[in-house]
Amino acid sequence: MRDRHRPREVAPESSTTEHGGMSVTEHVRVRFAPSPTGHLHIGGARTAVYNWAFARRHGGTFVLRIEDTDPERSTEENTQAILRAMEWLGLDHDEGPDVGGPYGPYRQTERAHLYADALERLKERGSVYPCFCTPEELERKREEARARGGFAGYDRTCRLIPQEEAQRRIESGEPHTWRLKVPLERGDVVFDDLVRGEMRFPISAIDDLIVVRSDGTPTYNFAVAVDDATMRITHVIRGDDHISNTPKQILIYEALGLEPPEFAHLSMIWGPDGKRLSKRHGATSVEAYREMGYLPVALLNYLALLGWSLDGETTVIDRDTLVANFSLERVSRNPAIFDAEKLEWLNGVYIRQMSAEEFVERMVPVLVEAGLLRAEEVAARREWLLALAPLVSERIKRLDEIVAMVRFLFEDVAIDDRAREAVLAKPGAATALAAAREALSGVASWDAPSIEAALRPLPERLGMKPKAVFQALRVAVTGTTVSPPLFESLELLGRERSLARIEAAQPLAAE
RNA sequence: GGCCCGUUCGUCUAGUGGACUAGGACACCGCCCUCUCAAGGCGGAGAUCACGGGUUCGAAUCCCGUACGGGCUACCA
């Protein structure tokens, strides 16, 4: 449903709001709050991109908060991996566990005292009450309520316990949780979602949720609200799986006597089958894309486009353009399906945009990693690498494709069976190779133009098609039917090796 | 069950009542270029705007309903 009354988001740099008749400048503060239970995945990265872009667009602060309250699955390695992935993507944060900041600590496990403080405040204000129901009882009640239909939340039994009695039971050591006393008389909880417009929830449908467990730890909604409040977050930009949590968090803010932030809910990212994106759909972590040879700018661009558009026409959007143009108003409400092919195309666009120098910088680590080049050789072969760069960069979409494309330049490769059959087995192949070998041995200066000058006349002289002659040569020299341009390849291979390979291939060629 | 969200070419999207014979991009098909593969150029196919009602001179755009998909409904996050 389209909502034409979507609220204004803040103007770039800052926004001015009325506070007690006084104009104050509100500094934008957003946060990305991943749970270190795994690597940074595509969906989380997209949320991070939007938060980052929004902060940068408005000259605000981007906070990184680690939600590590699940001790079973949270690890420090994952935290570090998430940090690395964000750095690689270029999503720099202003405050976080690694860089600190005025509103720390930035790991939930280190913020226990803040939740305790908040609980005290809630008690003082009478916004919370102890609940002595056991998990088993609750389970039973839930099932009964479910069977009756309608509201399935807590039946508020303990809300009716007189204060003195509750106090006595607490002091006697009876296990209890703390529940939010939802103000039934309050009326609907309404907020203006910056992406979806007005969102309205009947107060009667909101549970007296547990804010602090019997072991004293805060529940998710409580921790989030307290964190966002104490970190002075102004805009909460997150997945739409949190829409239903929002009214609960707003109620917590209100119970604390605080002004809730603005909210913007992003649609989910799905796999090609319309299901939640998961490993089944292939690579889902940012790290995996780095390893596959994707450029950070390409992934950033693609992620930005997954639910946001600049103008509906522009698709190639670099970091600066994104920052200069990002707005929540242009975020779409529909879930988006992750399209690996479009990402790959975009990556190719950025690869082709690189200068030879930039490409060499990317290519060298790949070659070294593949064992084709030694790091010590790089300086000496710089000119050669610079000449190779444009030949390769125009033909690949991922950096990891480099290896297969240039291997023949670094080591002798066997001639591919299919290539031999399709090309060398054709009549005339041997004649072509012999003629080429002869023509090439006479080349004075071993460079592509001279090589081309020597080879160009061959087809006509031999009465063959150009393609037949050059493909035979290509297969002899590169081992396959697909390679960078022939004349340049010969130049880079060098005279000795080129002639040797042609000679070696001659016995395999048909007359 | 209750509450909430979503639905425009295969995919990402443009669209905010008349400029819509619904635009762009990826993918697909054809032609051109060409030593292969790419890249590039030109062209093509592809969307009854989920469905049904209404409002209006006029609706992809506003209203209501239905269907389908999704989320929340935990002492998970």
Coordinates of C-alpha atoms in Angstrom, one line a residue, chain A:
Chain A
M1 CA 0.0 0.0 0.0
R2 CA 1.4 3.4 -0.9
D3 CA 1.4 6.0 1.7
R4 CA 1.6 9.5 0.4
H5 CA 2.1 10.9 3.8
R6 CA 5.4 9.4 4.6
P7 CA 7.1 11.6 7.1
R8 CA 9.9 13.8 6.2
E9 CA 13.3 12.6 7.1
V10 CA 15.8 15.0 8.4
A11 CA 17.5 17.4 6.1
P12 CA 21.1 16.8 5.2
E13 CA 23.6 17.7 7.9
S14 CA 21.0 18.2 10.7
S15 CA 17.5 18.8 11.4
T16 CA 15.8 21.4 13.6
T17 CA 13.2 20.3 16.0
E18 CA 11.2 22.2 18.5
H19 CA 12.0 21.6 22.1
G20 CA 10.2 23.7 24.7
G21 CA 9.9 26.5 22.2
M22 CA 13.6 26.3 21.6
S23 CA 15.1 25.3 18.3
V24 CA 17.8 22.7 18.7
T25 CA 20.0 21.0 16.2
E26 CA 19.6 17.3 16.2
H27 CA 22.7 15.3 15.3
V28 CA 21.9 12.1 13.5
R29 CA 23.1 9.0 15.2
V30 CA 22.4 5.6 13.7
R31 CA 23.6 2.2 14.7
F32 CA 24.3 -1.2 13.2
A33 CA 23.9 -3.9 15.7
P34 CA 25.0 -7.3 14.5
S35 CA 24.9 -10.5 16.6
P36 CA 28.3 -12.2 16.4
T37 CA 26.8 -15.6 15.9
G38 CA 28.2 -15.9 12.4
H39 CA 29.8 -13.9 9.7
L40 CA 28.4 -10.7 8.2
H41 CA 25.8 -11.9 5.7
I42 CA 24.3 -10.2 2.8
G43 CA 21.1 -9.1 4.6
G44 CA 23.0 -7.7 7.5
A45 CA 25.5 -6.0 5.2
R46 CA 22.6 -4.3 3.4
T47 CA 21.3 -3.0 6.7
A48 CA 24.8 -1.8 7.5
V49 CA 25.1 0.0 4.1
Y50 CA 21.9 1.9 4.6
N51 CA 22.8 3.0 8.1
W52 CA 26.2 4.0 7.0
A53 CA 25.0 5.9 4.0
F54 CA 22.3 7.6 6.0
A55 CA 24.8 8.7 8.6
R56 CA 27.3 9.9 6.0
R57 CA 24.6 11.7 4.0
H58 CA 23.5 13.7 7.1
G59 CA 26.9 14.2 8.5
G60 CA 25.9 12.0 11.4
T61 CA 27.5 9.4 13.6
F62 CA 27.5 5.7 12.7
V63 CA 27.7 3.4 15.7
L64 CA 28.6 -0.2 15.7
R65 CA 27.2 -2.2 18.6
I66 CA 27.8 -5.9 19.1
E67 CA 24.8 -7.8 20.4
D68 CA 26.6 -10.7 22.0
T69 CA 24.1 -11.7 24.6
D70 CA 23.7 -15.2 23.2
P71 CA 26.7 -16.8 25.0
E72 CA 26.1 -20.1 23.2
R73 CA 26.7 -18.8 19.7
S74 CA 28.6 -15.6 20.1
T75 CA 32.3 -15.7 19.5
E76 CA 35.1 -13.1 19.4
E77 CA 36.2 -14.6 16.1
N78 CA 32.9 -13.7 14.6
T79 CA 33.1 -10.2 16.0
Q80 CA 36.5 -9.8 14.4
A81 CA 35.2 -11.2 11.1
I82 CA 32.3 -8.8 11.1
L83 CA 34.7 -5.9 11.8
R84 CA 36.9 -7.0 8.9
A85 CA 34.0 -7.4 6.5
M86 CA 32.7 -3.9 7.3
E87 CA 36.2 -2.4 6.9
W88 CA 36.6 -4.2 3.6
L89 CA 33.2 -2.9 2.4
G90 CA 34.4 0.6 3.4
L91 CA 31.7 1.0 6.1
D92 CA 33.7 2.9 8.6
H93 CA 32.1 3.5 12.0
D94 CA 32.6 6.4 14.3
E95 CA 31.9 4.5 17.6
G96 CA 32.3 0.8 18.3
P97 CA 34.0 -1.8 20.4
D98 CA 37.3 -1.3 18.6
V99 CA 37.4 2.5 18.5
G100 CA 35.4 3.3 21.6
G101 CA 33.3 6.4 21.9
P102 CA 31.4 8.5 24.5
Y103 CA 28.4 6.1 24.8
G104 CA 30.2 2.8 25.4
P105 CA 30.7 0.1 26.1
Y106 CA 29.7 -1.2 22.7
R107 CA 29.2 -4.8 23.5
Q108 CA 25.9 -5.7 25.2
T109 CA 27.6 -8.2 27.5
E110 CA 29.5 -5.2 29.0
R111 CA 26.4 -3.1 29.5
A112 CA 24.8 -5.1 32.3
H113 CA 24.9 -2.2 34.7
L114 CA 22.9 0.0 32.3
Y115 CA 20.1 -2.6 32.0
A116 CA 20.1 -2.8 35.8
D117 CA 19.9 0.9 36.1
A118 CA 17.0 1.0 33.6
L119 CA 15.2 -1.7 35.6
E120 CA 15.5 0.3 38.8
R121 CA 14.1 3.3 37.0
L122 CA 11.2 1.2 35.8
K123 CA 10.5 -0.1 39.3
E124 CA 10.6 3.5 40.7
R125 CA 8.1 4.6 38.1
G126 CA 5.9 1.6 38.8
S127 CA 6.1 0.6 35.1
V128 CA 7.1 -2.9 35.8
Y129 CA 6.0 -5.8 38.1
P130 CA 7.5 -9.1 39.2
C131 CA 6.0 -12.2 37.7
F132 CA 6.3 -15.5 39.6
C133 CA 4.7 -17.7 36.9
T134 CA 6.9 -20.6 36.0
P135 CA 7.8 -21.4 32.4
E136 CA 5.6 -24.5 32.6
E137 CA 2.6 -22.4 33.7
L138 CA 3.2 -19.9 31.0
E139 CA 3.4 -22.6 28.4
R140 CA 0.1 -24.1 29.6
K141 CA -1.6 -20.7 29.6
R142 CA -0.3 -19.9 26.2
E143 CA -1.7 -23.2 24.8
E144 CA -5.1 -22.5 26.4
A145 CA -5.2 -19.0 25.0
R146 CA -4.2 -20.3 21.6
A147 CA -7.0 -22.8 21.7
R148 CA -9.6 -20.1 22.6
G149 CA -8.3 -18.0 19.7
G150 CA -7.5 -14.3 19.9
F151 CA -4.8 -12.7 22.0
A152 CA -2.2 -15.2 23.1
G153 CA -0.1 -13.0 25.3
Y154 CA 0.4 -13.3 29.0
D155 CA -2.8 -13.2 31.1
R156 CA -1.4 -10.6 33.5
T157 CA -2.0 -12.8 36.6
C158 CA 0.9 -11.4 38.5
R159 CA 0.0 -7.9 37.7
L160 CA -2.8 -8.2 40.2
I161 CA -0.6 -9.3 43.1
P162 CA -0.5 -6.7 45.8
Q163 CA 2.8 -4.9 46.2
E164 CA 3.4 -6.0 49.8
E165 CA 2.9 -9.6 48.9
A166 CA 5.1 -9.3 45.8
Q167 CA 7.8 -7.7 47.9
R168 CA 7.6 -10.5 50.5
R169 CA 7.9 -13.2 47.8
I170 CA 10.9 -11.5 46.2
E171 CA 12.6 -11.3 49.6
S172 CA 11.9 -14.9 50.3
G173 CA 13.9 -15.7 47.3
E174 CA 11.1 -16.8 45.0
P175 CA 12.3 -16.8 41.4
H176 CA 10.7 -14.1 39.3
T177 CA 11.0 -12.2 36.1
W178 CA 10.1 -8.5 35.6
R179 CA 7.3 -7.6 33.2
L180 CA 6.5 -4.4 31.6
K181 CA 3.1 -3.0 32.8
V182 CA 1.6 -2.1 29.5
P183 CA -0.5 1.0 30.0
L184 CA -3.9 -0.4 28.8
E185 CA -5.5 3.1 28.9
R186 CA -2.8 4.5 26.6
G187 CA -4.5 3.9 23.3
D188 CA -2.9 2.7 20.0
V189 CA 0.8 2.8 19.7
V190 CA 1.5 4.8 16.6
F191 CA 4.7 5.6 14.8
D192 CA 5.7 7.0 11.5
D193 CA 7.9 4.6 9.8
L194 CA 10.3 6.5 7.5
V195 CA 9.9 3.8 4.8
R196 CA 6.4 2.6 5.3
G197 CA 4.5 5.5 6.7
E198 CA 2.1 5.4 9.6
M199 CA 2.2 2.2 11.6
R200 CA -0.6 1.6 14.2
F201 CA -0.9 -1.1 16.8
P202 CA -3.8 -1.5 19.2
I203 CA -2.5 -1.4 22.8
S204 CA -4.7 -4.4 23.6
A205 CA -2.5 -6.6 21.3
I206 CA 0.7 -5.8 23.1
D207 CA 1.9 -8.3 25.7
D208 CA 3.2 -7.5 29.2
L209 CA 6.5 -8.6 27.9
I210 CA 9.3 -9.8 30.2
V211 CA 12.1 -7.2 30.3
V212 CA 14.4 -9.0 32.8
R213 CA 14.6 -12.8 33.1
S214 CA 14.7 -14.6 36.4
D215 CA 18.5 -14.9 36.1
G216 CA 18.7 -11.1 35.9
T217 CA 19.6 -10.8 32.3
P218 CA 17.7 -8.4 30.0
T219 CA 15.5 -9.7 27.2
Y220 CA 16.2 -8.6 23.6
N221 CA 13.5 -5.9 23.4
F222 CA 14.6 -4.4 26.7
A223 CA 18.3 -4.4 25.9
V224 CA 17.7 -2.9 22.4
A225 CA 15.5 -0.1 23.8
V226 CA 17.9 0.7 26.6
D227 CA 20.9 0.6 24.3
D228 CA 19.4 2.8 21.7
A229 CA 18.2 5.2 24.3
T230 CA 21.5 5.4 26.2
M231 CA 23.4 5.6 23.0
R232 CA 21.2 8.5 21.9
I233 CA 20.3 6.8 18.7
T234 CA 18.1 9.1 16.6
H235 CA 17.1 6.8 13.7
V236 CA 16.7 3.0 14.0
I237 CA 17.2 1.5 10.5
R238 CA 16.7 -2.3 10.6
G239 CA 15.0 -5.3 9.0
D240 CA 11.2 -5.4 8.8
D241 CA 11.2 -8.5 11.0
H242 CA 11.4 -5.9 13.8
I243 CA 8.3 -4.1 12.9
S244 CA 6.2 -6.0 15.5
N245 CA 8.9 -5.4 18.1
T246 CA 8.8 -1.6 17.6
P247 CA 5.6 -0.9 19.6
K248 CA 7.1 -2.9 22.5
Q249 CA 10.3 -0.9 22.4
I250 CA 8.4 2.4 22.1
L251 CA 6.5 1.4 25.3
I252 CA 9.8 0.7 27.0
Y253 CA 11.0 4.2 26.0
E254 CA 7.9 5.7 27.3
A255 CA 8.1 3.8 30.6
L256 CA 11.6 5.1 31.0
G257 CA 10.3 8.6 30.3
L258 CA 12.2 8.9 27.1
E259 CA 11.5 10.1 23.6
P260 CA 11.6 7.2 21.1
P261 CA 13.8 7.5 18.0
E262 CA 12.6 7.5 14.4
F263 CA 12.2 4.1 12.8
A264 CA 12.8 2.9 9.3
H265 CA 12.1 -0.8 8.4
L266 CA 13.8 -2.4 5.5
S267 CA 12.3 -5.4 3.6
M268 CA 14.0 -8.7 3.7
I269 CA 16.3 -10.1 1.1
W270 CA 15.2 -13.5 -0.3
G271 CA 16.9 -16.2 -2.2
P272 CA 15.9 -16.9 -5.9
D273 CA 13.2 -19.3 -4.7
G274 CA 11.5 -16.6 -2.7
K275 CA 12.6 -18.0 0.6
R276 CA 14.8 -16.4 3.3
L277 CA 18.3 -16.1 1.9
S278 CA 20.4 -19.0 3.2
K279 CA 23.5 -21.1 2.4
R280 CA 21.3 -23.2 0.2
H281 CA 21.3 -20.3 -2.3
G282 CA 25.1 -20.2 -2.4
A283 CA 27.5 -17.7 -0.9
T284 CA 25.7 -15.5 1.7
S285 CA 28.6 -14.0 3.6
V286 CA 30.5 -10.8 2.6
E287 CA 33.7 -12.6 3.2
A288 CA 32.8 -15.2 0.6
Y289 CA 32.3 -12.5 -2.0
R290 CA 35.6 -11.0 -1.2
E291 CA 37.2 -14.4 -1.7
M292 CA 35.5 -14.9 -5.0
G293 CA 37.0 -11.8 -6.4
Y294 CA 34.3 -9.2 -5.9
L295 CA 35.3 -5.6 -5.5
P296 CA 34.0 -3.9 -2.3
V297 CA 32.6 -1.0 -4.4
A298 CA 30.6 -3.4 -6.5
L299 CA 29.1 -5.2 -3.6
L300 CA 28.3 -1.9 -1.9
N301 CA 26.7 -0.7 -5.1
Y302 CA 24.7 -3.8 -5.5
L303 CA 23.6 -3.9 -1.9
A304 CA 22.5 -0.3 -2.1
L305 CA 20.4 -1.0 -5.1
L306 CA 18.7 -4.0 -3.4
G307 CA 15.8 -1.9 -2.1
W308 CA 16.8 1.6 -2.9
S309 CA 17.1 3.5 -6.2
L310 CA 18.7 6.8 -7.0
D311 CA 16.3 7.7 -9.8
G312 CA 15.2 4.5 -11.3
E313 CA 17.6 4.9 -14.2
T314 CA 21.1 5.0 -12.7
T315 CA 22.6 1.6 -11.7
V316 CA 26.3 2.3 -11.5
I317 CA 26.7 4.2 -8.2
D318 CA 30.0 4.6 -6.5
R319 CA 30.5 5.4 -2.8
D320 CA 30.5 9.1 -3.1
T321 CA 27.4 9.1 -5.3
L322 CA 25.7 6.8 -2.9
V323 CA 26.5 9.1 0.1
A324 CA 25.5 12.2 -1.9
N325 CA 22.1 10.7 -2.9
F326 CA 21.0 8.2 -0.3
S327 CA 17.6 8.8 1.2
L328 CA 15.1 6.6 3.1
E329 CA 12.3 8.1 1.1
R330 CA 13.6 6.2 -1.9
V331 CA 13.8 2.9 -0.1
S332 CA 11.2 0.4 -1.5
R333 CA 8.9 -1.6 0.6
N334 CA 9.0 -4.8 -1.3
P335 CA 11.2 -7.7 -0.4
A336 CA 14.1 -8.1 -2.9
I337 CA 15.4 -11.3 -4.3
F338 CA 19.2 -11.5 -4.4
D339 CA 20.4 -11.7 -8.0
A340 CA 23.9 -12.9 -8.2
E341 CA 24.1 -12.3 -11.9
K342 CA 23.5 -8.6 -11.6
L343 CA 26.1 -8.4 -8.9
E344 CA 28.6 -10.1 -11.2
W345 CA 27.8 -7.7 -14.0
L346 CA 28.3 -4.7 -11.8
N347 CA 31.6 -6.2 -10.6
G348 CA 32.6 -6.4 -14.3
V349 CA 31.7 -2.8 -14.8
Y350 CA 34.0 -1.7 -12.0
I351 CA 36.8 -4.0 -13.1
R352 CA 36.7 -2.5 -16.6
Q353 CA 36.7 1.0 -15.1
M354 CA 40.0 0.4 -13.4
S355 CA 43.2 1.8 -14.7
A356 CA 46.0 -0.6 -15.6
E357 CA 47.8 0.4 -12.4
E358 CA 44.8 -0.3 -10.3
F359 CA 44.2 -3.6 -12.0
V360 CA 47.7 -4.7 -11.5
E361 CA 47.3 -4.0 -7.8
R362 CA 44.4 -6.4 -7.7
M363 CA 45.9 -8.9 -10.0
V364 CA 49.2 -9.4 -8.3
P365 CA 47.9 -11.0 -5.0
V366 CA 45.7 -13.3 -7.1
L367 CA 48.7 -14.5 -9.2
V368 CA 50.9 -14.8 -6.1
E369 CA 48.2 -16.8 -4.3
A370 CA 47.9 -19.1 -7.3
G371 CA 51.6 -19.7 -7.3
L372 CA 52.1 -18.2 -10.8
L373 CA 54.1 -15.3 -9.6
R374 CA 56.5 -14.7 -6.7
A375 CA 56.2 -11.4 -4.8
E376 CA 59.9 -10.6 -5.4
E377 CA 59.3 -10.7 -9.2
V378 CA 56.6 -8.1 -9.2
A379 CA 58.8 -5.0 -9.3
A380 CA 60.9 -6.3 -12.1
R381 CA 57.9 -7.4 -14.2
R382 CA 55.9 -4.3 -13.6
E383 CA 55.9 -3.1 -17.2
W384 CA 54.9 -6.6 -18.4
L385 CA 52.1 -6.7 -15.8
L386 CA 50.9 -3.3 -16.9
A387 CA 50.7 -4.5 -20.5
L388 CA 48.8 -7.6 -19.4
A389 CA 46.3 -5.7 -17.3
P390 CA 44.0 -4.3 -19.9
L391 CA 43.9 -7.6 -21.8
V392 CA 42.5 -9.4 -18.8
S393 CA 40.4 -6.7 -17.1
E394 CA 38.2 -6.4 -20.1
R395 CA 37.3 -10.1 -20.1
I396 CA 36.5 -11.0 -16.5
K397 CA 33.8 -10.3 -14.1
R398 CA 35.5 -11.7 -11.0
L399 CA 39.1 -11.4 -9.9
D400 CA 39.4 -15.1 -9.5
E401 CA 38.9 -15.6 -13.2
I402 CA 42.3 -14.1 -13.8
V403 CA 44.2 -17.3 -13.0
A404 CA 42.6 -19.4 -15.7
M405 CA 42.9 -16.7 -18.2
V406 CA 46.7 -16.0 -17.8
R407 CA 48.1 -19.3 -16.7
F408 CA 49.5 -20.1 -20.1
L409 CA 51.8 -17.0 -19.8
F410 CA 53.4 -18.4 -16.6
E411 CA 53.7 -22.1 -17.2
D412 CA 53.5 -24.6 -20.0
V413 CA 50.0 -25.9 -20.4
A414 CA 48.8 -29.1 -22.0
I415 CA 46.6 -28.6 -25.0
D416 CA 43.0 -29.1 -24.2
D417 CA 41.5 -32.2 -25.8
R418 CA 38.5 -30.5 -27.1
A419 CA 40.5 -27.6 -28.5
R420 CA 42.8 -30.0 -30.3
E421 CA 39.9 -31.8 -31.8
A422 CA 38.0 -28.7 -32.8
V423 CA 40.9 -26.8 -34.2
L424 CA 44.2 -28.7 -34.7
A425 CA 42.4 -31.7 -36.2
K426 CA 41.0 -29.5 -39.0
P427 CA 42.8 -29.7 -42.4
G428 CA 45.3 -27.0 -42.9
A429 CA 46.2 -26.6 -39.2
A430 CA 49.7 -28.0 -39.7
T431 CA 50.3 -25.7 -42.7
A432 CA 49.1 -22.7 -40.7
L433 CA 51.4 -23.5 -37.8
A434 CA 54.4 -24.0 -40.0
A435 CA 53.8 -20.8 -41.9
A436 CA 53.3 -18.9 -38.6
R437 CA 56.4 -20.3 -37.1
E438 CA 58.4 -19.2 -40.1
A439 CA 56.8 -15.8 -40.3
L440 CA 57.4 -15.2 -36.6
S441 CA 61.0 -16.2 -36.6
G442 CA 61.6 -13.3 -39.0
V443 CA 60.0 -10.7 -36.8
A444 CA 62.7 -8.1 -35.9
S445 CA 61.0 -6.4 -33.0
W446 CA 58.9 -8.7 -30.8
D447 CA 55.9 -6.6 -30.1
A448 CA 52.2 -6.9 -30.9
P449 CA 52.2 -4.6 -34.0
S450 CA 55.2 -6.3 -35.6
I451 CA 53.8 -9.7 -34.8
E452 CA 50.5 -8.8 -36.3
A453 CA 52.2 -7.4 -39.4
A454 CA 54.0 -10.7 -39.8
L455 CA 50.9 -12.9 -39.3
R456 CA 48.2 -10.9 -41.0
P457 CA 49.1 -11.8 -44.6
L458 CA 49.1 -15.5 -43.8
P459 CA 45.5 -16.5 -44.3
E460 CA 45.3 -15.0 -47.8
R461 CA 48.6 -16.5 -48.7
L462 CA 47.6 -19.9 -47.6
G463 CA 44.1 -19.6 -49.0
M464 CA 42.6 -20.1 -45.5
K465 CA 40.1 -18.2 -43.4
P466 CA 41.7 -15.9 -40.9
K467 CA 39.8 -17.6 -38.1
A468 CA 41.2 -21.0 -39.0
V469 CA 44.8 -19.8 -39.0
F470 CA 44.6 -17.7 -35.9
Q471 CA 42.7 -20.3 -33.9
A472 CA 45.2 -22.9 -34.7
L473 CA 47.9 -20.6 -33.5
R474 CA 45.9 -19.7 -30.4
V475 CA 45.4 -23.4 -29.4
A476 CA 49.1 -24.1 -30.0
V477 CA 50.2 -21.2 -27.8
T478 CA 47.6 -21.0 -25.1
G479 CA 46.3 -24.6 -25.1
T480 CA 42.6 -23.5 -25.5
T481 CA 40.3 -21.8 -27.9
V482 CA 39.6 -18.9 -25.6
S483 CA 42.3 -16.5 -24.5
P484 CA 43.3 -12.8 -24.5
P485 CA 44.0 -11.4 -28.0
L486 CA 46.5 -13.4 -29.9
F487 CA 49.1 -10.9 -31.0
E488 CA 49.4 -9.3 -27.6
S489 CA 49.5 -12.8 -26.0
L490 CA 52.4 -13.7 -28.2
E491 CA 54.2 -10.5 -27.3
L492 CA 53.8 -11.2 -23.6
L493 CA 54.8 -14.8 -23.9
G494 CA 58.0 -13.9 -25.6
R495 CA 59.6 -15.1 -28.8
E496 CA 61.3 -18.2 -27.4
R497 CA 58.4 -19.7 -25.7
S498 CA 56.0 -18.8 -28.5
L499 CA 58.1 -20.5 -31.1
A500 CA 58.7 -23.5 -28.9
R501 CA 55.0 -24.0 -28.3
I502 CA 54.2 -23.8 -31.9
E503 CA 56.8 -26.3 -32.7
A504 CA 55.5 -28.6 -30.0
A505 CA 52.0 -28.4 -31.4
Q506 CA 52.9 -29.1 -35.0
P507 CA 52.9 -32.9 -34.6
L508 CA 49.4 -32.7 -33.2
A509 CA 48.0 -30.8 -36.2
A510 CA 46.3 -32.2 -39.3
E511 CA 47.8 -31.5 -42.7

